[in-house]
Short mmCIF file of C-alpha atoms in Angstrom, two decimals:
data_model
loop_
_atom_site.label_atom_id
_atom_site.label_comp_id
_atom_site.label_asym_id
_atom_site.label_seq_id
_atom_site.Cartn_x
_atom_site.Cartn_y
_atom_site.Cartn_z
CA MET S 787 1.15 -148.49 -114.22
CA PHE S 788 4.26 -146.58 -113.35
CA SER S 789 4.85 -145.83 -109.74
CA LYS S 790 5.63 -142.34 -108.69
CA ILE S 791 9.34 -141.51 -108.41
CA HIS S 792 10.08 -140.62 -104.82
CA ASN S 793 12.32 -137.71 -103.90
CA ARG S 794 15.69 -139.12 -102.89
CA LYS S 795 17.17 -137.78 -99.69
CA GLY S 796 20.75 -138.67 -98.75
CA PHE S 797 23.64 -140.26 -100.61
CA THR S 798 24.22 -143.66 -102.07
CA LEU S 799 27.05 -145.86 -100.86
CA ILE S 800 28.89 -145.37 -104.16
CA GLU S 801 28.80 -141.57 -103.81
CA LEU S 802 30.16 -141.78 -100.26
CA MET S 803 32.96 -144.13 -101.33
CA ILE S 804 33.99 -141.78 -104.14
CA VAL S 805 34.22 -138.90 -101.66
CA VAL S 806 36.33 -141.01 -99.28
CA VAL S 807 38.71 -141.97 -102.12
CA ILE S 808 39.09 -138.33 -103.19
CA ILE S 809 39.83 -137.24 -99.59
CA GLY S 810 42.38 -140.06 -99.30
CA ILE S 811 44.17 -138.97 -102.47
CA LEU S 812 44.26 -135.34 -101.33
CA ALA S 813 45.58 -136.35 -97.90
CA SER S 814 48.31 -138.52 -99.42
CA LEU S 815 49.49 -135.49 -101.39
CA ALA S 816 49.20 -132.95 -98.57
CA ILE S 817 50.69 -134.80 -95.57
CA PRO S 818 54.25 -135.21 -96.98
CA ARG S 819 54.32 -131.54 -97.94
CA PHE S 820 53.13 -130.55 -94.49
CA MET S 821 55.86 -132.68 -92.88
CA GLN S 822 58.47 -131.12 -95.16
CA ALA S 823 57.28 -127.61 -94.25
CA THR S 824 57.41 -128.32 -90.51
CA THR S 825 60.93 -129.74 -90.86
CA LYS S 826 62.12 -126.62 -92.67
CA ALA S 827 60.57 -124.49 -89.95
CA LYS S 828 62.43 -126.47 -87.27
CA GLN S 829 65.70 -126.21 -89.18
CA SER S 830 65.31 -122.44 -89.52
CA GLU S 831 66.25 -122.11 -85.82
CA ALA S 832 69.68 -123.60 -86.52
CA LYS S 833 70.26 -121.59 -89.67
CA GLY S 834 69.25 -118.32 -88.03
CA LEU S 835 71.40 -118.78 -84.93
CA LEU S 836 74.41 -120.00 -86.93
CA LYS S 837 74.21 -116.87 -89.08
CA GLN S 838 74.04 -114.78 -85.92
CA ILE S 839 77.06 -116.64 -84.48
CA TYR S 840 78.95 -115.97 -87.72
CA THR S 841 78.21 -112.25 -87.56
CA MET S 842 79.16 -111.95 -83.89
CA GLU S 843 82.34 -114.03 -84.33
CA ARG S 844 83.46 -111.73 -87.14
CA THR S 845 82.74 -108.74 -84.89
CA GLU S 846 84.68 -110.36 -82.03
CA ARG S 847 87.68 -110.92 -84.26
CA GLN S 848 87.61 -107.33 -85.49
CA ALA S 849 87.45 -106.03 -81.92
CA ASN S 850 89.84 -108.42 -80.13
CA GLY S 851 91.91 -110.07 -82.85
CA GLU S 852 90.59 -113.59 -82.33
CA TYR S 853 87.48 -115.71 -82.46
CA LEU S 854 85.72 -116.87 -79.29
CA ALA S 855 85.01 -120.56 -78.60
CA CYS S 856 81.65 -121.40 -76.99
CA ALA S 857 80.68 -124.60 -75.21
CA ALA S 858 77.50 -126.46 -76.05
CA ASP S 859 74.51 -124.66 -74.60
CA ASP S 860 76.59 -122.61 -72.14
CA ALA S 861 74.47 -119.47 -72.07
CA ASP S 862 77.29 -117.43 -70.48
CA ASP S 863 79.69 -118.29 -73.31
CA PHE S 864 77.17 -117.21 -75.90
CA ARG S 865 76.27 -114.08 -73.92
CA ALA S 866 79.95 -113.12 -73.97
CA LEU S 867 79.71 -113.36 -77.74
CA GLY S 868 76.60 -111.16 -77.71
CA ILE S 869 74.11 -113.93 -78.48
CA GLU S 870 71.11 -114.79 -76.34
CA LEU S 871 70.04 -118.38 -76.93
CA PRO S 872 66.23 -118.36 -77.10
CA GLU S 873 64.38 -120.04 -74.26
CA GLY S 874 63.30 -123.50 -75.30
CA HIS S 875 65.79 -123.75 -78.16
CA LYS S 876 65.93 -127.22 -79.68
CA TYR S 877 69.41 -127.42 -81.18
CA SER S 878 72.69 -127.69 -79.25
CA TYR S 879 75.31 -125.20 -80.38
CA VAL S 880 79.09 -125.50 -80.22
CA VAL S 881 81.74 -123.10 -81.53
CA THR S 882 85.27 -124.43 -81.80
CA CYS S 883 88.44 -122.58 -82.68
CA ALA S 884 91.46 -124.62 -83.82
CA ASP S 885 93.41 -121.38 -84.18
CA PRO S 886 91.44 -118.50 -82.57
CA GLU S 887 93.27 -115.92 -84.70
CA GLN S 888 92.45 -117.66 -87.97
CA ASP S 889 89.30 -119.77 -87.90
CA PHE S 890 86.21 -121.03 -86.14
CA ALA S 891 83.58 -123.68 -86.79
CA ALA S 892 80.05 -123.50 -85.44
CA GLU S 893 77.77 -126.52 -85.31
CA ALA S 894 74.10 -127.02 -84.43
CA THR S 895 72.75 -130.50 -83.72
CA TRP S 896 69.33 -131.93 -82.76
CA ASP S 897 67.57 -135.27 -83.14
CA ILE S 898 64.40 -133.97 -84.82
CA ASP S 899 62.49 -137.24 -85.19
CA GLY S 900 63.87 -139.15 -82.19
CA ASP S 901 65.56 -141.92 -84.20
CA GLY S 902 69.04 -141.47 -82.71
CA ASN S 903 70.46 -139.59 -85.73
CA THR S 904 71.09 -135.88 -85.32
CA ASP S 905 70.25 -133.12 -87.75
CA THR S 906 73.57 -131.30 -88.15
CA TRP S 907 74.18 -127.81 -89.53
CA GLN S 908 77.65 -126.26 -89.77
CA MET S 909 79.14 -122.86 -90.52
CA THR S 910 82.74 -121.66 -90.76
CA GLU S 911 84.56 -118.34 -90.69
CA THR S 912 84.13 -118.10 -94.48
CA GLY S 913 80.36 -117.80 -94.04
CA GLU S 914 79.54 -121.12 -95.66
CA LEU S 915 76.46 -122.73 -94.12
CA TRP S 916 75.58 -126.32 -94.90
CA CYS S 917 73.50 -129.23 -93.69
CA ALA S 918 76.03 -131.96 -92.91
CA TYR S 919 73.34 -134.51 -92.05
CA ASP S 920 69.60 -134.20 -92.62
CA ASP S 921 67.88 -136.17 -89.84
CA VAL S 922 64.45 -136.24 -91.46
CA THR S 923 65.54 -137.70 -94.79
CA ASP S 924 68.46 -139.57 -93.14
CA THR S 925 70.90 -138.40 -95.78
CA ASP S 926 74.48 -137.29 -95.40
CA ASN S 927 74.07 -134.66 -98.07
CA GLY S 928 76.41 -131.80 -97.22
CA ASP S 929 74.16 -129.37 -99.08
CA TYR S 930 75.60 -125.89 -99.15
CA VAL S 931 73.12 -123.14 -98.32
CA ARG S 932 73.92 -119.54 -99.15
CA PRO S 933 73.99 -117.46 -95.96
#
């Protein structure tokens, strides 16, 4: 009367669709966090070099009585300051001195996502480091970051 129950091999369409939905939910949570982590890694180049510029500018002022201005990506200018720009660096760096005996401002800029806006980090002789414009979130936030 009753037919024998056959051993099932494989998955039903419903089971496969549930797995696809779960993977989709996990991906929607993970991808933004991954993008945020890669952005922070890219921005760490600017923060690290600006901190190095700050240290070397302070040393230069102690030794010679004034800060040293450096042109954007001029390796010789930065070498004179004691900084070797890494090969393949992404950001452009500029150090300006309105009054070389009193102050300097260092700036790092790069268009991270290719949209025409530049990610901008700045540091002054006081040691304050901040993101003047975040290219990834497209916000003019001016967030101060402790050096």
